Each structure stands twice: as C-alpha cells, then as structure tokens.
Tab-separated table of N, CA and C in Angstrom:
chain	number	residue	atom	x	y	z
A	10	MET	N	-16.363	9.947	6.542
A	10	MET	CA	-14.822	10.027	6.035
A	10	MET	C	-14.627	9.180	4.935
A	11	ARG	N	-15.770	8.356	4.547
A	11	ARG	CA	-15.300	8.131	3.071
A	11	ARG	C	-15.772	9.017	1.807
A	12	ASP	N	-16.228	10.365	2.229
A	12	ASP	CA	-16.725	11.000	1.464
A	12	ASP	C	-16.035	12.116	0.627
A	13	HIS	N	-14.747	11.794	1.255
A	13	HIS	CA	-13.201	12.503	0.525
A	13	HIS	C	-13.044	11.884	-0.679
A	14	PRO	N	-12.477	12.682	-1.764
A	14	PRO	CA	-12.184	11.749	-2.805
A	14	PRO	C	-10.806	11.099	-2.749
A	15	HIS	N	-10.100	11.583	-1.844
A	15	HIS	CA	-8.871	10.726	-1.781
A	15	HIS	C	-9.183	9.248	-1.106
A	16	LEU	N	-9.863	9.448	0.066
A	16	LEU	CA	-10.224	7.903	0.695
A	16	LEU	C	-10.991	7.321	-0.461
A	17	GLN	N	-11.915	8.010	-1.379
A	17	GLN	CA	-12.473	6.877	-2.275
A	17	GLN	C	-11.717	6.374	-3.580
A	18	THR	N	-10.624	6.978	-3.603
A	18	THR	CA	-9.306	6.478	-4.914
A	18	THR	C	-8.593	5.509	-4.031
A	19	ILE	N	-8.431	5.621	-2.839
A	19	ILE	CA	-7.520	4.806	-1.809
A	19	ILE	C	-8.527	3.099	-1.509
A	20	GLU	N	-9.690	3.414	-1.952
A	20	GLU	CA	-10.672	2.320	-1.864
A	20	GLU	C	-11.001	1.399	-3.069
A	21	ARG	N	-11.152	2.366	-3.819
A	21	ARG	CA	-10.919	1.984	-5.702
A	21	ARG	C	-9.486	1.000	-5.829
A	22	TYR	N	-8.560	1.797	-5.323
A	22	TYR	CA	-7.396	0.893	-5.377
A	22	TYR	C	-7.190	-0.741	-4.480
A	23	TYR	N	-7.975	-0.551	-3.369
A	23	TYR	CA	-7.990	-1.741	-2.767
A	23	TYR	C	-8.871	-2.583	-3.145
A	24	ARG	N	-9.764	-1.900	-3.964
A	24	ARG	CA	-10.860	-3.209	-4.454
A	24	ARG	C	-9.985	-3.864	-5.818
A	25	GLY	N	-9.098	-2.840	-6.249
A	25	GLY	CA	-8.389	-3.227	-7.416
A	25	GLY	C	-7.179	-4.573	-7.195
A	26	CYS	N	-6.752	-3.983	-5.910
A	26	CYS	CA	-5.956	-5.516	-5.299
A	26	CYS	C	-6.387	-6.109	-4.813
A	27	SER	N	-8.076	-6.396	-4.211
A	27	SER	CA	-8.660	-7.471	-3.715
A	27	SER	C	-9.139	-8.214	-4.681
A	28	SER	N	-9.323	-7.548	-6.360
A	28	SER	CA	-9.711	-8.567	-7.367
A	28	SER	C	-8.798	-9.023	-8.338
A	29	ALA	N	-7.373	-8.281	-8.247
A	29	ALA	CA	-6.766	-8.656	-9.146
A	29	ALA	C	-6.801	-7.911	-10.286
A	30	ASP	N	-7.228	-6.661	-10.446
A	30	ASP	CA	-7.873	-5.826	-11.536
A	30	ASP	C	-6.851	-4.654	-11.532
A	31	GLY	N	-5.885	-4.991	-12.604
A	31	GLY	CA	-4.834	-3.864	-12.834
A	31	GLY	C	-4.926	-3.128	-13.585
A	32	GLU	N	-6.036	-2.881	-14.237
A	32	GLU	CA	-6.766	-1.600	-14.831
A	32	GLU	C	-7.276	-0.547	-13.906
A	33	LEU	N	-8.044	-1.345	-12.792
A	33	LEU	CA	-8.630	-0.427	-11.621
A	33	LEU	C	-7.474	-0.032	-10.944
A	34	MET	N	-6.403	-0.961	-10.771
A	34	MET	CA	-5.564	-0.177	-9.760
A	34	MET	C	-4.605	0.992	-10.618
A	35	ARG	N	-4.412	0.464	-11.797
A	35	ARG	CA	-4.046	1.652	-13.021
A	35	ARG	C	-4.307	3.105	-12.752
A	36	SER	N	-6.113	2.990	-12.603
A	36	SER	CA	-6.879	4.209	-12.505
A	36	SER	C	-6.737	5.035	-11.377
A	37	THR	N	-5.868	4.590	-10.641
A	37	THR	CA	-5.855	5.612	-9.171
A	37	THR	C	-4.365	5.893	-9.151
A	38	PHE	N	-3.571	5.733	-10.056
A	38	PHE	CA	-2.260	5.875	-9.857
A	38	PHE	C	-1.670	7.076	-10.930
A	39	THR	N	-0.598	7.843	-10.400
A	39	THR	CA	0.444	8.683	-11.343
A	39	THR	C	0.959	7.810	-11.830
A	40	ALA	N	1.568	8.133	-13.311
A	40	ALA	CA	2.464	7.117	-13.885
A	40	ALA	C	3.579	7.064	-13.114
A	41	ASP	N	4.037	7.723	-12.015
A	41	ASP	CA	5.627	7.486	-11.648
A	41	ASP	C	4.971	7.479	-10.115
A	42	VAL	N	3.976	6.678	-9.638
A	42	VAL	CA	3.438	6.152	-8.552
A	42	VAL	C	4.753	5.259	-8.125
A	43	VAL	N	4.928	5.693	-6.452
A	43	VAL	CA	6.073	4.639	-6.291
A	43	VAL	C	5.339	4.028	-4.551
A	44	HIS	N	5.610	2.840	-4.583
A	44	HIS	CA	4.939	2.307	-3.464
A	44	HIS	C	6.332	1.793	-2.180
A	45	TYR	N	6.572	2.194	-1.001
A	45	TYR	CA	7.626	2.087	-0.198
A	45	TYR	C	7.255	0.935	0.592
A	46	PHE	N	8.140	-0.108	1.101
A	46	PHE	CA	7.644	-1.265	2.030
A	46	PHE	C	9.022	-1.028	3.158
A	47	THR	N	8.366	-1.728	4.031
A	47	THR	CA	9.186	-1.787	5.276
A	47	THR	C	10.513	-3.205	4.958
A	48	HIS	N	9.774	-4.091	4.035
A	48	HIS	CA	10.489	-5.311	4.130
A	48	HIS	C	11.311	-6.095	2.738
A	49	HIS	N	11.270	-4.988	1.784
A	49	HIS	CA	11.503	-5.073	0.663
A	49	HIS	C	11.784	-3.482	-0.540
A	50	GLU	N	12.470	-3.579	-1.287
A	50	GLU	CA	12.752	-2.530	-1.917
A	50	GLU	C	11.656	-1.867	-2.509
A	51	PRO	N	11.357	-0.527	-2.683
A	51	PRO	CA	10.236	0.042	-3.375
A	51	PRO	C	9.667	-0.279	-4.690
A	52	VAL	N	8.460	-0.566	-5.114
A	52	VAL	CA	7.762	-0.838	-6.236
A	52	VAL	C	7.694	0.422	-7.635
A	53	CYS	N	8.171	1.028	-8.387
A	53	CYS	CA	7.892	2.565	-8.777
A	53	CYS	C	7.353	2.096	-10.411
A	54	GLY	N	6.231	2.752	-10.426
A	54	GLY	CA	5.739	2.994	-11.594
A	54	GLY	C	4.270	2.436	-11.631
A	55	ALA	N	3.600	2.897	-12.497
A	55	ALA	CA	1.922	2.373	-12.505
A	55	ALA	C	1.833	1.225	-12.822
A	56	ASP	N	2.378	0.705	-13.758
A	56	ASP	CA	2.442	-0.580	-14.457
A	56	ASP	C	3.194	-1.920	-13.981
A	57	ALA	N	4.123	-1.342	-13.278
A	57	ALA	CA	4.526	-2.059	-12.528
A	57	ALA	C	4.068	-2.473	-10.743
A	58	LEU	N	3.640	-1.362	-10.188
A	58	LEU	CA	2.821	-1.729	-9.155
A	58	LEU	C	1.327	-2.288	-9.629
A	59	ALA	N	0.571	-1.937	-10.413
A	59	ALA	CA	-0.443	-3.244	-10.259
A	59	ALA	C	-0.081	-4.242	-11.097
A	60	HIS	N	1.074	-4.587	-11.892
A	60	HIS	CA	1.571	-5.997	-12.102
A	60	HIS	C	1.979	-6.588	-10.733
A	61	TYR	N	2.413	-5.980	-9.993
A	61	TYR	CA	3.073	-6.425	-8.423
A	61	TYR	C	1.815	-7.391	-8.289
A	62	TRP	N	1.123	-6.397	-7.516
A	62	TRP	CA	-0.555	-6.906	-6.888
A	62	TRP	C	-1.319	-7.470	-7.482
A	63	VAL	N	-1.269	-7.500	-9.106
A	63	VAL	CA	-2.127	-8.485	-9.831
A	63	VAL	C	-1.381	-10.305	-9.685
A	64	SER	N	0.144	-10.175	-9.441
A	64	SER	CA	0.775	-11.554	-9.660
A	64	SER	C	0.742	-12.005	-8.116
A	65	MET	N	0.604	-11.025	-7.195
A	65	MET	CA	0.558	-11.137	-5.677
A	65	MET	C	-0.740	-12.173	-5.248
A	66	GLN	N	-1.989	-11.666	-5.853
A	66	GLN	CA	-3.376	-11.768	-5.414
A	66	GLN	C	-3.342	-13.484	-5.562
A	67	PRO	N	-3.025	-13.873	-6.370
A	67	PRO	CA	-3.226	-15.248	-6.437
A	67	PRO	C	-2.584	-16.298	-5.438
A	68	LYS	N	-1.608	-15.650	-4.779
A	68	LYS	CA	-0.668	-16.369	-4.038
A	68	LYS	C	-0.874	-16.449	-2.772
A	69	ILE	N	-1.637	-14.920	-2.526
A	69	ILE	CA	-2.171	-14.630	-1.108
A	69	ILE	C	-3.718	-14.827	-0.634
A	70	ASP	N	-4.273	-14.734	-1.995
A	70	ASP	CA	-5.968	-14.786	-2.014
A	70	ASP	C	-6.520	-13.390	-0.339
A	71	ALA	N	-6.088	-12.378	-0.912
A	71	ALA	CA	-6.457	-11.322	0.210
A	71	ALA	C	-7.537	-10.444	-0.487
A	72	CYS	N	-7.926	-9.740	0.829
A	72	CYS	CA	-8.874	-8.448	0.656
A	72	CYS	C	-8.579	-7.683	1.620
A	73	TRP	N	-8.287	-6.490	1.237
A	73	TRP	CA	-7.997	-5.137	2.037
A	73	TRP	C	-9.437	-4.219	2.197
A	74	THR	N	-9.148	-3.585	3.395
A	74	THR	CA	-10.348	-3.021	3.604
A	74	THR	C	-9.412	-1.935	4.131
A	75	VAL	N	-10.271	-0.462	4.509
A	75	VAL	CA	-9.947	0.669	4.909
A	75	VAL	C	-10.719	0.831	5.891
A	76	ASP	N	-10.100	0.876	7.304
A	76	ASP	CA	-11.025	0.940	8.591
A	76	ASP	C	-11.147	2.370	8.736
A	77	HIS	N	-9.999	3.073	8.625
A	77	HIS	CA	-10.158	4.615	9.303
A	77	HIS	C	-9.441	5.578	8.263
A	78	GLY	N	-9.402	6.703	8.216
A	78	GLY	CA	-8.777	7.661	7.372
A	78	GLY	C	-8.629	9.038	7.546
A	79	ILE	N	-7.652	9.425	7.198
A	79	ILE	CA	-7.612	11.105	7.686
A	79	ILE	C	-6.818	11.804	6.722
A	80	VAL	N	-7.346	12.794	6.048
A	80	VAL	CA	-7.222	13.560	4.839
A	80	VAL	C	-6.695	15.326	5.076
A	81	GLN	N	-5.703	15.519	4.505
A	81	GLN	CA	-4.929	16.907	4.843
A	81	GLN	C	-4.486	17.361	3.641
A	82	GLY	N	-5.053	18.336	3.008
A	82	GLY	CA	-4.276	18.944	1.519
A	82	GLY	C	-4.130	17.521	0.684
A	83	ASP	N	-3.128	17.509	0.210
A	83	ASP	CA	-2.660	16.323	-0.650
A	83	ASP	C	-2.084	14.938	-0.062
A	84	GLU	N	-2.604	15.085	0.936
A	84	GLU	CA	-2.223	13.418	1.750
A	84	GLU	C	-3.402	13.020	2.579
A	85	ALA	N	-3.281	11.476	2.816
A	85	ALA	CA	-3.908	10.841	3.684
A	85	ALA	C	-3.474	9.759	4.031
A	86	VAL	N	-3.905	9.440	5.551
A	86	VAL	CA	-3.402	8.392	6.120
A	86	VAL	C	-4.479	7.378	6.432
A	87	ILE	N	-4.132	6.174	6.497
A	87	ILE	CA	-5.443	5.121	6.445
A	87	ILE	C	-4.671	3.998	7.427
A	88	GLU	N	-5.591	3.356	8.328
A	88	GLU	CA	-5.442	2.301	8.908
A	88	GLU	C	-6.243	1.389	8.304
A	89	TRP	N	-5.721	0.072	7.851
A	89	TRP	CA	-6.383	-0.912	7.155
A	89	TRP	C	-6.357	-2.245	7.714
A	90	SER	N	-7.407	-3.042	7.408
A	90	SER	CA	-6.817	-4.406	7.394
A	90	SER	C	-6.918	-5.413	6.207
A	91	MET	N	-6.480	-6.738	6.497
A	91	MET	CA	-6.007	-7.704	5.190
A	91	MET	C	-6.450	-9.137	5.563
A	92	SER	N	-7.280	-9.362	5.522
A	92	SER	CA	-7.680	-11.085	5.468
A	92	SER	C	-7.032	-11.692	4.546
A	93	TRP	N	-6.494	-12.859	4.513
A	93	TRP	CA	-5.333	-13.546	3.556
A	93	TRP	C	-5.342	-15.077	4.017
A	94	THR	N	-4.854	-15.693	3.047
A	94	THR	CA	-4.457	-16.947	3.189
A	94	THR	C	-3.165	-17.379	3.038
A	95	PRO	N	-2.351	-17.255	3.604
A	95	PRO	CA	-0.892	-17.804	3.670
A	95	PRO	C	-0.952	-19.033	2.334
A	96	PRO	N	0.296	-18.914	1.922
A	96	PRO	CA	0.747	-20.301	1.047
A	96	PRO	C	0.896	-21.496	1.420
A	97	LYS	N	0.129	-22.346	1.503
A	97	LYS	CA	0.131	-23.679	1.874
A	97	LYS	C	-0.488	-24.007	2.840
A	98	SER	N	-1.477	-23.096	3.201
A	98	SER	CA	-2.152	-22.873	4.312
A	98	SER	C	-3.953	-22.723	3.788
A	99	ASN	N	-4.831	-23.391	4.651
A	99	ASN	CA	-6.309	-22.965	4.415
A	99	ASN	C	-6.835	-21.761	5.246
A	100	VAL	N	-6.046	-21.669	6.538
A	100	VAL	CA	-6.581	-21.113	7.612
A	100	VAL	C	-6.348	-19.248	6.982
A	101	VAL	N	-7.439	-18.452	7.397
A	101	VAL	CA	-7.690	-17.209	6.771
A	101	VAL	C	-6.885	-16.393	8.168
A	102	GLU	N	-5.855	-15.486	7.883
A	102	GLU	CA	-5.404	-14.505	8.894
A	102	GLU	C	-5.548	-13.284	8.425
A	103	MET	N	-5.279	-12.266	9.563
A	103	MET	CA	-5.477	-10.907	9.508
A	103	MET	C	-4.157	-10.272	9.688
A	104	ILE	N	-4.191	-9.189	9.338
A	104	ILE	CA	-2.697	-8.550	9.462
A	104	ILE	C	-3.416	-6.777	9.281
A	105	ARG	N	-2.864	-5.954	9.988
A	105	ARG	CA	-3.547	-4.892	10.482
A	105	ARG	C	-2.194	-3.797	9.837
A	106	GLY	N	-2.644	-2.619	9.453
A	106	GLY	CA	-1.461	-1.899	9.080
A	106	GLY	C	-1.896	-0.276	9.024
A	107	ALA	N	-0.967	0.301	8.303
A	107	ALA	CA	-1.208	2.042	8.063
A	107	ALA	C	-0.449	2.113	6.854
A	108	GLU	N	-1.038	3.114	5.919
A	108	GLU	CA	-0.305	3.736	4.972
A	108	GLU	C	-0.582	4.989	4.897
A	109	TRP	N	0.611	5.867	4.294
A	109	TRP	CA	0.759	7.113	4.562
A	109	TRP	C	0.624	7.172	2.606
A	110	TYR	N	-0.396	8.294	2.188
A	110	TYR	CA	-0.680	8.304	0.831
A	110	TYR	C	-0.235	10.088	0.545
A	111	ARG	N	0.492	10.050	-0.926
A	111	ARG	CA	0.656	11.472	-1.529
A	111	ARG	C	-0.185	11.379	-2.423
A	112	PHE	N	-0.909	12.352	-2.899
A	112	PHE	CA	-1.828	12.520	-4.063
A	112	PHE	C	-1.412	13.476	-4.801
A	113	ASP	N	-1.473	13.509	-6.189
A	113	ASP	CA	-0.960	14.584	-7.295
A	113	ASP	C	-2.309	14.536	-8.319
A	114	ASP	N	-2.876	15.669	-8.532
A	114	ASP	CA	-3.999	15.501	-9.138
A	114	ASP	C	-4.798	14.568	-8.792
A	115	GLN	N	-5.511	14.618	-8.127
A	115	GLN	CA	-6.616	13.378	-7.378
A	115	GLN	C	-5.915	11.566	-7.646
A	116	LEU	N	-4.759	11.812	-7.973
A	116	LEU	CA	-4.198	10.344	-8.015
A	116	LEU	C	-3.584	10.100	-7.153
A	117	ILE	N	-3.183	8.614	-6.672
A	117	ILE	CA	-1.892	8.258	-5.918
A	117	ILE	C	-0.595	8.222	-6.387
A	118	ALA	N	0.035	8.929	-6.052
A	118	ALA	CA	1.435	9.373	-6.334
A	118	ALA	C	2.717	8.340	-5.409
A	119	GLU	N	2.495	8.111	-3.968
A	119	GLU	CA	3.050	7.726	-3.561
A	119	GLU	C	2.323	7.154	-2.454
A	120	ILE	N	2.683	5.581	-1.736
A	120	ILE	CA	2.171	4.941	-0.791
A	120	ILE	C	3.613	4.729	0.132
A	121	ARG	N	3.131	4.707	1.420
A	121	ARG	CA	4.286	4.518	2.468
A	121	ARG	C	3.686	3.336	3.307
A	122	ALA	N	4.069	2.245	3.369
A	122	ALA	CA	3.221	1.313	3.866
A	122	ALA	C	3.808	0.505	5.188
A	123	TYR	N	3.114	0.449	6.338
A	123	TYR	CA	3.685	0.192	7.701
A	123	TYR	C	2.859	-1.024	8.406
A	124	TYR	N	3.429	-2.044	8.362
A	124	TYR	CA	2.984	-3.028	8.713
A	124	TYR	C	4.069	-4.284	8.965
A	125	LEU	N	3.462	-5.249	9.877
A	125	LEU	CA	4.472	-6.255	10.389
A	125	LEU	C	3.543	-7.477	9.705
A	126	ASN	N	4.000	-8.393	8.609
A	126	ASN	CA	3.872	-9.752	8.310
A	126	ASN	C	4.560	-10.810	8.970
A	127	PRO	N	4.351	-11.204	9.907
A	127	PRO	CA	5.214	-12.291	10.809
A	127	PRO	C	5.461	-13.549	9.959
A	128	ARG	N	4.787	-13.717	8.863
A	128	ARG	CA	5.579	-14.869	7.961
A	128	ARG	C	6.473	-14.097	6.886
A	129	ALA	N	6.567	-12.871	6.546
A	129	ALA	CA	7.440	-12.285	5.551
A	129	ALA	C	8.877	-11.851	5.953
A	130	PRO	N	10.051	-12.132	5.390
A	130	PRO	CA	11.447	-12.255	6.060
A	130	PRO	C	11.423	-10.482	5.634
A	131	TYR	N	12.022	-10.257	6.683
A	131	TYR	CA	12.649	-8.780	7.299
A	131	TYR	C	14.010	-8.413	6.973
A	132	PRO	N	14.610	-7.772	6.165
A	132	PRO	CA	16.223	-7.884	6.290
A	132	PRO	C	16.700	-6.648	6.632
A	133	GLN	N	16.167	-6.148	7.863
A	133	GLN	CA	16.478	-5.023	8.746
A	133	GLN	C	15.994	-5.084	9.868
A	134	VAL	N	16.769	-4.795	10.924
A	134	VAL	CA	15.753	-4.698	12.308
A	134	VAL	C	15.533	-3.025	12.748
A	135	ASP	N	15.708	-2.330	11.669
A	135	ASP	CA	15.037	-0.580	11.832
A	135	ASP	C	13.722	-0.279	11.467
A	136	PHE	N	13.252	-0.971	10.503
A	136	PHE	CA	11.747	-0.999	10.596
A	136	PHE	C	11.379	0.326	9.441
A	137	GLU	N	12.691	0.629	9.208
A	137	GLU	CA	12.506	2.027	8.190
A	137	GLU	C	11.911	1.534	6.857
A	138	LEU	N	11.394	2.692	5.836
A	138	LEU	CA	10.745	2.175	4.723
A	138	LEU	C	12.002	2.440	3.449
A	139	LEU	N	12.637	1.215	2.896
A	139	LEU	CA	13.605	0.765	1.949
A	139	LEU	C	13.615	1.656	0.759
A	140	GLY	N	14.363	2.272	0.709
A	140	GLY	CA	14.705	3.535	-0.433
A	140	GLY	C	14.447	4.312	-0.382
A	141	PHE	N	13.770	4.835	0.790
A	141	PHE	CA	13.245	6.270	1.335
A	141	PHE	C	13.880	7.275	1.836
A	142	ASP	N	14.348	8.008	0.881
A	142	ASP	CA	15.168	9.087	1.151
A	142	ASP	C	14.814	10.175	2.425
A	143	TYR	N	14.991	9.484	3.818
A	143	TYR	CA	14.536	10.058	4.840
A	143	TYR	C	15.280	11.755	4.878
A	144	ALA	N	16.519	11.892	4.556
A	144	ALA	CA	17.286	13.238	4.881
A	144	ALA	C	16.610	14.023	3.669
A	145	ASP	N	16.486	13.738	2.417
A	145	ASP	CA	15.761	14.817	1.501
A	145	ASP	C	14.384	15.409	1.943
A	146	ARG	N	13.811	14.409	2.629
A	146	ARG	CA	12.328	14.733	3.341
A	146	ARG	C	12.010	15.297	4.422
A	147	GLY	N	13.579	15.610	5.241
A	147	GLY	CA	13.747	16.547	6.431
A	147	GLY	C	13.399	15.485	7.897
A	148	TYR	N	13.360	14.237	7.457
A	148	TYR	CA	13.031	13.393	9.055
A	148	TYR	C	14.266	13.758	9.705
A	149	THR	N	14.197	13.443	10.875
A	149	THR	CA	15.066	13.408	11.990
A	149	THR	C	15.832	11.911	11.571
A	150	LEU	N	17.046	12.225	11.642
A	150	LEU	CA	18.293	10.937	11.546
A	150	LEU	C	18.621	10.820	12.745
A	151	LYS	N	19.727	9.502	12.583
A	151	LYS	CA	20.408	8.962	13.482
A	151	LYS	C	21.386	10.084	13.987
C-alpha cells in the first residue's frame, strides 16, 4: 500500500502535521491547496494550511497515522487515526476518519476531511463539507 507516491506524500504531510513542521507540510502541497472540513470553513493556500496545523499542534498534541489507502489516478482515499490530548486534559484520546485527496503533479491539491470530533462544535446538521461546491462537482443535490 505505502509504495505509491501519493500515499508516501500523504504520510510526509502527516509527519509534518504531527511535528508542526511547516516546511515539510508545504513541500507536499500545491500553492493553491484547499483543505475542506465538515465543521469549519476551508483553509486555502499552502502557507495558510501549513500555518493552520503548526498553530494547532501545540493545542492538541496530535499524532496522525495512515491506516489504509487506495489510489486511482490523481486521487487517493485514506483512513487515518489521530491520537491527541484535548486541551485541559492529560488523557490521550483517539479519533478516526477518512480523507479524499486530489493531486496535481504529485502534490496535494485538495483534501476533503470526514471525521467527527465529539469535542468540536459543528455548526450544521447535514455533515457536508463547508465551502465545497457540490453542484459544480456533479454531486447529487437535495
């Protein structure tokens, strides 16, 4: 599984997230990368996304791992695990999720993250990606 370049790039990105290494993260992104979430607005741009995780890491003391991955063409889908310590707690917790990646020239161009953090506020009840243009991408609409 991990011999595919896309999965290796995702693992490098996760090493950057886990160690708050902005340069390592940026080396895996296109300049205009977009990271979509279900609980807050997307983060756009390589510098903004690297800064987001660099600033988040000290708050959550997280370690991400890729558990499983599938690659087809310029897309990859992974299942991941994240051990983390919530703020004001010393108890390590586990969150699991899935992400859909789109690549451009071997770099991450888009991340669509699907997970539920029971400690995070969710502003909606439909669990859709905020800011994602479902109609433009040809998805089924209500």
